[in-house]
């Protein structure tokens, strides 16, 4: 198969889908790898590094013309739509639900879209989301240190323990991968940290990972309200179901928070757990609603490409190799976990969540692949 990895063009996106070591794996398995000129520079890989690993360096037009599978990081942006063609495999974070125009064009051009974020493992976890969640949780907390600063639009609190001064309080909702990552940074700087979760097993697990001064609370209305009143920072790390229309923190509840406090919406779900969240970019990361500073960047790991590129490649490469070695049809038929990520297939939408949310027809991956 011919695999093509373009340079990412999303705002401040410095990650790249494949590291030179990954190129070697494809070449060893008899595939051709095309890398767009300078696709890896943001992550510390030169064109020469890729050439040494066996890749060809080409321009964007040639890459999209020749590649059978586009292996990238972020969703396809409008500037890239012209390159889509029938049967082209798009293996990336697609977020079909959030980006309707992209979903339209992926369907119209009869592509085979496989979304990283929807691939599951045997326990129902999301293995290609997990590595980025840890970096987003930790990175989001680091961004919090910056946006609490007066010079950056915050209330001027230093989110670290300083003797003789009240210690800042941070509430994290969601004790999953991102939440634990955020807590590790917050607590190690000496902040008072509370984590809320509805899953008691997750809270118990957190007890063994985090120091004993972290408060682990069951997530209910009363506990949430108490935390909102006393916290300087609220970090949202919940994976909010896409079909839910209600919110955990409504606009009204924001009034309980101290003026000038900060919401770090790592989950970054518009219309999700935090009613007032809308996605922002690294260029323009914060806005103020009801006197509360909101930070809602939807690609936090992009700020840490030298870490996140490796972490992402480690997770995606085994699936990309399966698709290349077996061909997309056999790989999808033989691997029911990979199949969970199938978003569109020759003009048919195959992701139920997007079908339901966008009120458009969808079929199951099994139906379009003729799996009895
Ligand atoms: N902004 C970014 O750049 C970025 C990058 C990666 C991931 N993310 C997002 O981060 C979010 C978290 O991902 P994760 O991998 O940590 O998920 P996860 O599934 O590991 O954790 C989510 C946690 O939320 C808990 N939860 C669910 N409902 C709750 C409620 N009502 N109250 C309290 N807790 C509740 C769950 O029990 C679970 O422990 C996801 O939405 C993901 O898309 C964002």
Tab-separated table of C-alpha atoms and ligand atoms in Angstrom:
chain	number	residue	atom	x	y	z
A	1	UNK	CA	0.000	0.000	0.000
A	2	UNK	CA	1.112	3.599	-0.509
A	3	UNK	CA	0.816	5.495	2.767
A	4	UNK	CA	0.898	9.300	2.790
A	5	UNK	CA	1.507	11.524	5.799
A	6	UNK	CA	0.873	15.205	5.087
A	7	UNK	CA	2.018	18.192	7.106
A	8	UNK	CA	-0.734	19.175	9.536
A	9	UNK	CA	-2.296	22.553	8.767
A	10	UNK	CA	-4.544	23.086	11.802
A	11	UNK	CA	-3.765	26.162	13.925
A	12	UNK	CA	-0.511	25.571	15.832
A	13	UNK	CA	-0.571	21.844	15.130
A	14	UNK	CA	3.011	20.587	15.246
A	15	UNK	CA	2.361	16.880	15.608
A	16	UNK	CA	2.956	14.441	12.778
A	17	UNK	CA	1.280	11.040	12.400
A	18	UNK	CA	4.405	8.968	11.907
A	19	UNK	CA	7.937	9.016	13.311
A	20	UNK	CA	10.898	7.753	11.257
A	21	UNK	CA	10.840	4.464	13.217
A	22	UNK	CA	7.256	3.930	12.034
A	23	UNK	CA	8.348	4.495	8.436
A	24	UNK	CA	10.876	1.667	8.867
A	25	UNK	CA	8.067	-0.672	9.981
A	26	UNK	CA	5.979	0.061	6.870
A	27	UNK	CA	8.978	-0.339	4.569
A	28	UNK	CA	9.914	-3.634	6.261
A	29	UNK	CA	6.382	-4.844	5.494
A	30	UNK	CA	6.747	-3.979	1.794
A	31	UNK	CA	4.859	-0.641	1.716
A	32	UNK	CA	5.748	2.740	0.248
A	33	UNK	CA	5.676	5.797	2.528
A	34	UNK	CA	5.284	9.358	1.253
A	35	UNK	CA	5.968	12.223	3.666
A	36	UNK	CA	5.153	15.811	2.809
A	37	UNK	CA	8.138	18.180	2.832
A	38	UNK	CA	8.825	19.365	6.396
A	39	UNK	CA	5.865	17.420	7.838
A	40	UNK	CA	7.970	16.394	10.846
A	41	UNK	CA	9.927	19.552	11.659
A	42	UNK	CA	7.524	20.635	14.416
A	43	UNK	CA	8.125	17.313	16.158
A	44	UNK	CA	11.875	17.351	15.666
A	45	UNK	CA	12.177	15.112	12.559
A	46	UNK	CA	13.909	16.407	9.431
A	47	UNK	CA	13.136	15.289	5.878
A	48	UNK	CA	16.536	13.566	5.964
A	49	UNK	CA	15.495	11.500	9.017
A	50	UNK	CA	12.498	10.189	7.074
A	51	UNK	CA	14.547	9.535	3.934
A	52	UNK	CA	17.052	7.531	5.950
A	53	UNK	CA	14.151	5.455	7.269
A	54	UNK	CA	13.046	4.718	3.693
A	55	UNK	CA	10.362	7.343	2.974
A	56	UNK	CA	10.035	9.541	-0.105
A	57	UNK	CA	9.678	13.276	0.515
A	58	UNK	CA	7.054	14.799	-1.800
A	59	UNK	CA	4.883	17.907	-2.032
A	60	UNK	CA	1.267	17.979	-0.855
A	61	UNK	CA	-0.253	17.562	-4.353
A	62	UNK	CA	1.853	14.509	-5.181
A	63	UNK	CA	1.217	12.999	-1.758
A	64	UNK	CA	-2.561	13.174	-2.003
A	65	UNK	CA	-2.502	12.052	-5.642
A	66	UNK	CA	-0.466	8.905	-4.994
A	67	UNK	CA	-1.367	7.839	-1.453
A	68	UNK	CA	-3.940	5.102	-0.930
A	69	UNK	CA	-4.115	5.738	2.805
A	70	UNK	CA	-3.807	9.192	4.348
A	71	UNK	CA	-2.346	8.706	7.805
A	72	UNK	CA	-2.503	11.953	9.735
A	73	UNK	CA	-3.321	13.554	13.087
A	74	UNK	CA	-6.234	15.987	12.891
A	75	UNK	CA	-9.457	16.135	10.918
A	76	UNK	CA	-9.408	17.115	7.219
A	77	UNK	CA	-9.671	20.888	6.837
A	78	UNK	CA	-11.466	22.637	3.937
A	79	UNK	CA	-8.151	23.331	2.143
A	80	UNK	CA	-7.632	19.550	1.984
A	81	UNK	CA	-11.134	18.603	0.792
A	82	UNK	CA	-10.183	18.886	-2.900
A	83	UNK	CA	-7.806	15.944	-2.506
A	84	UNK	CA	-10.406	13.437	-1.304
A	85	UNK	CA	-11.341	10.699	-3.747
A	86	UNK	CA	-13.304	7.464	-3.897
A	87	UNK	CA	-11.794	4.571	-1.920
A	88	UNK	CA	-9.110	6.725	-0.266
A	89	UNK	CA	-8.553	5.569	3.325
A	90	UNK	CA	-8.476	8.435	5.827
A	91	UNK	CA	-6.973	7.291	9.130
A	92	UNK	CA	-6.904	10.160	11.634
A	93	UNK	CA	-8.891	11.877	14.418
A	94	UNK	CA	-12.048	12.657	12.393
A	95	UNK	CA	-14.585	13.973	14.950
A	96	UNK	CA	-17.380	13.594	12.380
A	97	UNK	CA	-19.909	14.834	14.856
A	98	UNK	CA	-18.176	18.147	15.509
A	99	UNK	CA	-17.172	18.900	11.899
A	100	UNK	CA	-20.268	18.447	9.774
A	101	UNK	CA	-18.786	19.960	6.592
A	102	UNK	CA	-15.958	17.420	6.743
A	103	UNK	CA	-18.426	14.565	7.241
A	104	UNK	CA	-20.409	15.773	4.205
A	105	UNK	CA	-17.368	15.743	1.947
A	106	UNK	CA	-16.001	12.417	3.251
A	107	UNK	CA	-19.370	10.887	2.347
A	108	UNK	CA	-19.774	12.714	-0.952
A	109	UNK	CA	-16.325	11.607	-2.150
A	110	UNK	CA	-16.992	7.998	-1.057
A	111	UNK	CA	-13.909	7.741	1.157
A	112	UNK	CA	-13.210	5.096	3.808
A	113	UNK	CA	-12.876	7.104	7.036
A	114	UNK	CA	-11.516	5.379	10.132
A	115	UNK	CA	-11.468	7.608	13.232
A	116	UNK	CA	-8.800	7.145	15.887
A	117	UNK	CA	-11.114	8.414	18.613
A	118	UNK	CA	-13.768	5.729	18.110
A	119	UNK	CA	-11.557	2.634	17.979
A	120	UNK	CA	-12.120	0.593	21.130
A	121	UNK	CA	-10.314	-2.208	22.916
A	122	UNK	CA	-11.808	-5.359	24.442
A	123	UNK	CA	-12.643	-3.502	27.675
A	124	UNK	CA	-14.513	-0.728	25.856
A	125	UNK	CA	-11.666	1.771	26.364
A	126	UNK	CA	-10.395	4.072	23.638
A	127	UNK	CA	-6.719	3.170	23.087
A	128	UNK	CA	-6.013	5.917	20.550
A	129	UNK	CA	-7.590	8.599	22.737
A	130	UNK	CA	-5.831	7.527	25.900
A	131	UNK	CA	-2.259	8.719	25.151
A	132	UNK	CA	-3.512	12.135	24.091
A	133	UNK	CA	-5.836	12.370	27.099
A	134	UNK	CA	-2.928	12.105	29.511
A	135	UNK	CA	-1.035	14.823	27.658
A	136	UNK	CA	-4.188	16.987	27.384
A	137	UNK	CA	-4.858	16.673	31.124
A	138	UNK	CA	-1.299	17.496	32.119
A	139	UNK	CA	-0.918	20.108	29.362
A	140	UNK	CA	-4.282	21.691	30.236
A	141	UNK	CA	-3.155	22.116	33.832
A	142	UNK	CA	0.109	23.690	32.667
A	143	UNK	CA	-1.921	26.088	30.510
A	144	UNK	CA	-3.967	26.852	33.635
A	145	UNK	CA	-0.807	28.045	35.395
A	146	UNK	CA	-0.366	30.481	32.528
A	147	UNK	CA	-3.960	31.717	32.150
A	148	UNK	CA	-4.454	32.299	35.876
A	149	UNK	CA	-1.771	34.956	35.535
A	150	UNK	CA	-2.949	38.574	35.463
A	151	UNK	CA	-0.749	39.361	32.448
A	152	UNK	CA	-2.608	36.658	30.494
A	153	UNK	CA	-6.168	37.672	31.418
A	154	UNK	CA	-6.503	35.666	34.660
A	155	UNK	CA	-7.213	36.728	38.221
A	156	UNK	CA	-3.523	36.775	39.147
A	157	UNK	CA	-3.353	33.687	41.355
A	158	UNK	CA	-0.204	31.618	41.378
A	159	UNK	CA	-1.392	28.019	41.234
A	160	UNK	CA	1.327	26.788	43.567
A	161	UNK	CA	1.782	26.658	47.349
A	162	UNK	CA	3.424	29.799	48.732
A	163	UNK	CA	4.046	30.068	52.488
A	164	UNK	CA	2.005	32.651	54.350
A	165	UNK	CA	-0.633	32.769	51.602
A	166	UNK	CA	-3.913	30.865	51.051
A	167	UNK	CA	-3.377	27.775	48.909
A	168	UNK	CA	-5.289	27.724	45.610
A	169	UNK	CA	-8.095	25.170	45.236
A	170	UNK	CA	-8.563	23.155	42.092
A	171	UNK	CA	-11.526	20.890	41.316
A	172	UNK	CA	-11.216	18.301	38.595
A	173	UNK	CA	-14.316	16.562	37.268
A	174	UNK	CA	-13.571	13.113	35.864
A	175	UNK	CA	-10.981	10.763	37.392
A	176	UNK	CA	-10.111	9.186	34.050
A	177	UNK	CA	-6.864	9.477	32.110
A	178	UNK	CA	-7.005	13.263	31.571
A	179	UNK	CA	-8.283	13.958	35.094
A	180	UNK	CA	-5.505	11.986	36.772
A	181	UNK	CA	-2.951	13.694	34.522
A	182	UNK	CA	-4.247	17.136	35.510
A	183	UNK	CA	-4.314	16.128	39.191
A	184	UNK	CA	-0.700	14.921	39.120
A	185	UNK	CA	0.501	18.353	38.018
A	186	UNK	CA	-1.870	20.309	40.279
A	187	UNK	CA	-1.088	18.389	43.457
A	188	UNK	CA	2.654	18.316	42.894
A	189	UNK	CA	2.641	22.114	42.868
A	190	UNK	CA	1.001	22.049	46.289
A	191	UNK	CA	-2.555	23.065	45.329
A	192	UNK	CA	-5.574	21.747	47.241
A	193	UNK	CA	-7.092	19.286	44.789
A	194	UNK	CA	-10.528	17.664	44.710
A	195	UNK	CA	-11.602	15.139	42.102
A	196	UNK	CA	-15.246	14.324	41.408
A	197	UNK	CA	-16.364	11.173	39.602
A	198	UNK	CA	-19.511	9.067	39.413
A	199	UNK	CA	-17.462	5.889	39.074
A	200	UNK	CA	-16.336	4.752	42.530
A	201	UNK	CA	-13.826	2.323	41.034
A	202	UNK	CA	-12.118	5.231	39.264
A	203	UNK	CA	-11.966	7.137	42.558
A	204	UNK	CA	-10.525	4.110	44.316
A	205	UNK	CA	-7.887	3.758	41.609
A	206	UNK	CA	-7.065	7.467	42.006
A	207	UNK	CA	-6.546	6.873	45.722
A	208	UNK	CA	-3.639	4.560	44.940
A	209	UNK	CA	-2.047	6.877	42.375
A	210	UNK	CA	-2.349	10.298	44.011
A	211	UNK	CA	-1.115	11.528	47.404
A	212	UNK	CA	-3.491	11.272	50.408
A	213	UNK	CA	-4.213	14.990	50.543
A	214	UNK	CA	-6.238	14.792	47.290
A	215	UNK	CA	-9.946	14.715	48.105
A	216	UNK	CA	-11.899	12.126	46.122
A	217	UNK	CA	-15.606	12.960	46.049
A	218	UNK	CA	-18.601	11.261	44.536
A	219	UNK	CA	-19.958	13.483	41.777
A	220	UNK	CA	-23.435	14.725	42.653
A	221	UNK	CA	-25.147	18.095	42.589
A	222	UNK	CA	-24.378	18.984	46.197
A	223	UNK	CA	-20.666	18.140	46.042
A	224	UNK	CA	-20.310	19.910	42.709
A	225	UNK	CA	-21.915	23.101	44.055
A	226	UNK	CA	-19.640	23.102	47.119
A	227	UNK	CA	-16.601	22.700	44.892
A	228	UNK	CA	-17.706	25.441	42.496
A	229	UNK	CA	-18.065	27.878	45.407
A	230	UNK	CA	-14.611	27.284	46.851
A	231	UNK	CA	-12.478	26.535	43.784
A	232	UNK	CA	-10.178	28.878	41.913
A	233	UNK	CA	-9.963	26.511	38.959
A	234	UNK	CA	-12.425	23.971	37.580
A	235	UNK	CA	-10.961	21.383	35.202
A	236	UNK	CA	-13.417	19.410	33.051
A	237	UNK	CA	-12.084	15.973	32.122
A	238	UNK	CA	-15.361	14.106	31.546
A	239	UNK	CA	-16.088	12.128	28.422
A	240	UNK	CA	-19.637	13.507	28.078
A	241	UNK	CA	-21.924	11.287	25.953
A	242	UNK	CA	-22.502	12.977	22.584
A	243	UNK	CA	-26.259	12.313	22.720
A	244	UNK	CA	-26.811	14.149	26.040
A	245	UNK	CA	-28.510	17.514	25.738
A	246	UNK	CA	-28.170	18.592	29.394
A	247	UNK	CA	-25.077	20.009	31.082
A	248	UNK	CA	-23.306	19.278	34.343
A	249	UNK	CA	-22.236	22.902	34.853
A	250	UNK	CA	-24.993	25.122	33.481
A	251	UNK	CA	-24.586	28.849	32.855
A	252	UNK	CA	-26.533	29.436	36.083
A	253	UNK	CA	-24.108	27.359	38.153
A	254	UNK	CA	-21.202	29.537	36.984
A	255	UNK	CA	-22.627	32.256	39.224
A	256	UNK	CA	-21.509	30.166	42.223
A	257	UNK	CA	-17.867	30.504	41.198
A	258	UNK	CA	-15.630	33.328	42.398
A	259	UNK	CA	-15.413	36.118	39.817
A	260	UNK	CA	-12.292	35.777	37.685
A	261	UNK	CA	-11.828	32.086	38.386
A	262	UNK	CA	-10.798	29.763	35.610
A	263	UNK	CA	-12.439	26.886	33.771
A	264	UNK	CA	-10.059	24.587	31.916
A	265	UNK	CA	-12.290	22.546	29.639
A	266	UNK	CA	-9.905	19.775	28.636
A	267	UNK	CA	-12.826	17.727	27.281
A	268	UNK	CA	-13.731	20.669	25.104
A	269	UNK	CA	-17.182	19.430	24.179
A	270	UNK	CA	-19.336	22.212	22.796
A	271	UNK	CA	-22.750	21.836	24.386
A	272	UNK	CA	-21.285	19.156	26.672
A	273	UNK	CA	-20.650	19.013	30.418
A	274	UNK	CA	-19.984	22.776	30.593
A	275	UNK	CA	-22.780	24.736	28.934
A	276	UNK	CA	-20.651	27.801	28.193
A	277	UNK	CA	-17.793	25.907	26.521
A	278	UNK	CA	-16.935	26.643	22.899
A	279	UNK	CA	-13.766	25.381	21.246
A	280	UNK	CA	-10.839	27.800	21.048
A	281	UNK	CA	-7.399	27.656	19.433
A	282	UNK	CA	-3.831	28.065	20.660
A	283	UNK	CA	-3.794	31.486	18.937
A	284	UNK	CA	-6.841	32.727	20.839
A	285	UNK	CA	-7.261	30.285	23.733
A	286	UNK	CA	-9.460	32.068	26.282
A	287	UNK	CA	-12.725	34.000	26.537
A	288	UNK	CA	-14.853	35.245	29.419
A	289	UNK	CA	-18.452	34.211	30.154
A	290	UNK	CA	-20.323	35.234	33.320
A	291	UNK	CA	-17.061	36.686	34.684
A	292	UNK	CA	-15.294	33.303	34.446
A	293	UNK	CA	-12.233	32.795	32.237
A	294	UNK	CA	-12.695	29.801	29.914
A	295	UNK	CA	-9.784	27.941	28.293
A	296	UNK	CA	-11.124	25.435	25.737
A	297	UNK	CA	-8.378	24.524	23.261
A	298	UNK	CA	-9.313	21.336	21.422
A	299	UNK	CA	-5.788	20.285	20.484
A	300	UNK	CA	-3.781	20.814	23.669
A	301	UNK	CA	-1.274	18.022	22.815
A	302	UNK	CA	-0.234	20.024	19.742
A	303	UNK	CA	1.633	22.356	22.087
A	304	UNK	CA	3.877	19.479	23.181
A	305	UNK	CA	4.735	17.772	19.877
A	306	UNK	CA	8.057	16.288	20.957
A	307	UNK	CA	6.126	14.270	23.541
A	308	UNK	CA	2.737	13.809	21.945
A	309	UNK	CA	3.923	12.715	18.497
A	310	UNK	CA	5.779	9.733	19.986
A	311	UNK	CA	2.888	8.907	22.272
A	312	UNK	CA	0.383	9.045	19.392
A	313	UNK	CA	2.577	7.067	16.971
A	314	UNK	CA	3.064	4.296	19.529
A	315	UNK	CA	-0.707	3.902	19.779
A	316	UNK	CA	-1.772	4.266	16.124
A	317	UNK	CA	1.009	2.400	14.307
A	318	UNK	CA	-0.213	-1.173	15.019
A	319	UNK	CA	-3.633	-0.304	13.542
A	320	UNK	CA	-2.147	1.528	10.548
A	321	UNK	CA	0.070	-1.502	9.851
A	322	UNK	CA	-2.944	-3.820	9.994
A	323	UNK	CA	-4.794	-1.674	7.445
A	324	UNK	CA	-1.750	-1.594	5.162
A	325	UNK	CA	-0.861	-5.284	5.494
A	326	UNK	CA	-4.355	-6.713	5.088
A	327	UNK	CA	-6.034	-3.977	3.059
A	328	UNK	CA	-8.810	-1.914	4.676
A	329	UNK	CA	-11.622	-4.362	3.905
A	330	UNK	CA	-10.019	-7.441	5.432
A	331	UNK	CA	-8.584	-5.463	8.347
A	332	UNK	CA	-12.031	-4.060	9.153
A	333	UNK	CA	-13.715	-7.449	8.749
A	334	UNK	CA	-11.205	-9.256	10.947
A	335	UNK	CA	-10.816	-6.695	13.716
A	336	UNK	CA	-14.081	-5.713	15.396
A	337	UNK	CA	-12.261	-3.132	17.553
A	338	UNK	CA	-10.826	-1.331	14.525
A	339	UNK	CA	-14.310	-1.523	12.955
A	340	UNK	CA	-15.699	0.607	15.809
A	341	UNK	CA	-13.754	3.498	14.281
A	342	UNK	CA	-15.327	3.126	10.825
A	343	UNK	CA	-17.032	6.466	10.234
A	344	UNK	CA	-17.865	6.367	6.533
A	345	UNK	CA	-17.639	3.762	3.829
A	346	UNK	CA	-18.195	4.557	0.162
A	347	UNK	CA	-20.859	7.172	0.841
A	348	UNK	CA	-22.543	5.508	3.833
A	349	UNK	CA	-22.263	7.022	7.307
A	350	UNK	CA	-21.352	4.199	9.700
A	351	UNK	CA	-21.019	5.977	13.038
A	352	UNK	CA	-24.296	5.750	14.933
A	353	UNK	CA	-23.494	8.643	17.323
A	354	UNK	CA	-22.990	11.079	14.443
A	355	UNK	CA	-26.086	9.800	12.665
A	356	UNK	CA	-28.181	10.332	15.777
A	357	UNK	CA	-26.722	13.726	16.657
A	358	UNK	CA	-26.821	15.104	13.101
A	359	UNK	CA	-30.138	13.402	12.341
A	360	UNK	CA	-28.923	11.721	9.169
A	361	UNK	CA	-29.208	8.120	7.986
A	362	UNK	CA	-26.535	5.652	9.025
A	363	UNK	CA	-25.788	1.956	8.667
A	364	UNK	CA	-23.757	-0.293	10.904
A	365	UNK	CA	-20.170	-1.108	9.843
A	366	UNK	CA	-21.241	-4.780	9.786
A	367	UNK	CA	-24.010	-4.030	7.260
A	368	UNK	CA	-21.795	-2.097	4.832
A	369	UNK	CA	-19.047	-4.717	5.106
A	370	UNK	CA	-21.503	-7.585	4.624
A	371	UNK	CA	-20.590	-9.274	7.896
A	372	UNK	CA	-23.242	-11.835	8.815
B	1	LIG	N1	-8.537	19.179	24.533
B	1	LIG	C1	-7.777	18.237	24.015
B	1	LIG	O1	-6.804	18.519	23.320
B	1	LIG	C2	-8.069	16.782	24.316
B	1	LIG	C3	-7.150	15.784	23.969
B	1	LIG	C4	-7.420	14.456	24.315
B	1	LIG	C5	-8.611	14.133	24.952
B	1	LIG	N2	-9.510	15.135	25.238
B	1	LIG	C6	-10.793	14.852	25.918
B	1	LIG	O2	-10.601	14.650	27.311
B	1	LIG	C7	-11.785	13.999	27.829
B	1	LIG	C8	-11.430	12.979	28.872
B	1	LIG	O3	-10.808	11.880	28.244
B	1	LIG	P1	-10.328	10.623	29.131
B	1	LIG	O4	-9.581	9.735	28.176
B	1	LIG	O5	-9.670	11.076	30.352
B	1	LIG	O6	-11.712	9.939	29.480
B	1	LIG	P2	-11.956	8.800	30.568
B	1	LIG	O7	-13.081	7.981	30.049
B	1	LIG	O8	-10.686	8.112	30.932
B	1	LIG	O9	-12.435	9.614	31.853
B	1	LIG	C9	-13.662	10.263	31.936
B	1	LIG	C10	-14.110	10.179	33.381
B	1	LIG	O10	-15.273	10.990	33.538
B	1	LIG	C11	-16.096	10.342	34.495
B	1	LIG	N3	-17.458	10.880	34.457
B	1	LIG	C12	-18.452	10.633	33.574
B	1	LIG	N4	-19.547	11.312	33.922
B	1	LIG	C13	-19.247	12.017	35.042
B	1	LIG	C14	-19.954	12.913	35.873
B	1	LIG	N5	-21.221	13.232	35.639
B	1	LIG	N6	-19.308	13.448	36.940
B	1	LIG	C15	-18.021	13.165	37.198
B	1	LIG	N7	-17.303	12.305	36.447
B	1	LIG	C16	-17.900	11.749	35.371
B	1	LIG	C17	-15.993	8.877	34.108
B	1	LIG	O11	-16.437	8.014	35.154
B	1	LIG	C18	-14.493	8.757	33.823
B	1	LIG	O12	-13.779	8.385	34.975
B	1	LIG	C19	-12.500	13.442	26.596
B	1	LIG	O13	-13.649	14.235	26.330
B	1	LIG	C20	-11.492	13.600	25.474
B	1	LIG	O14	-12.105	13.761	24.201
B	1	LIG	C21	-9.254	16.429	24.941
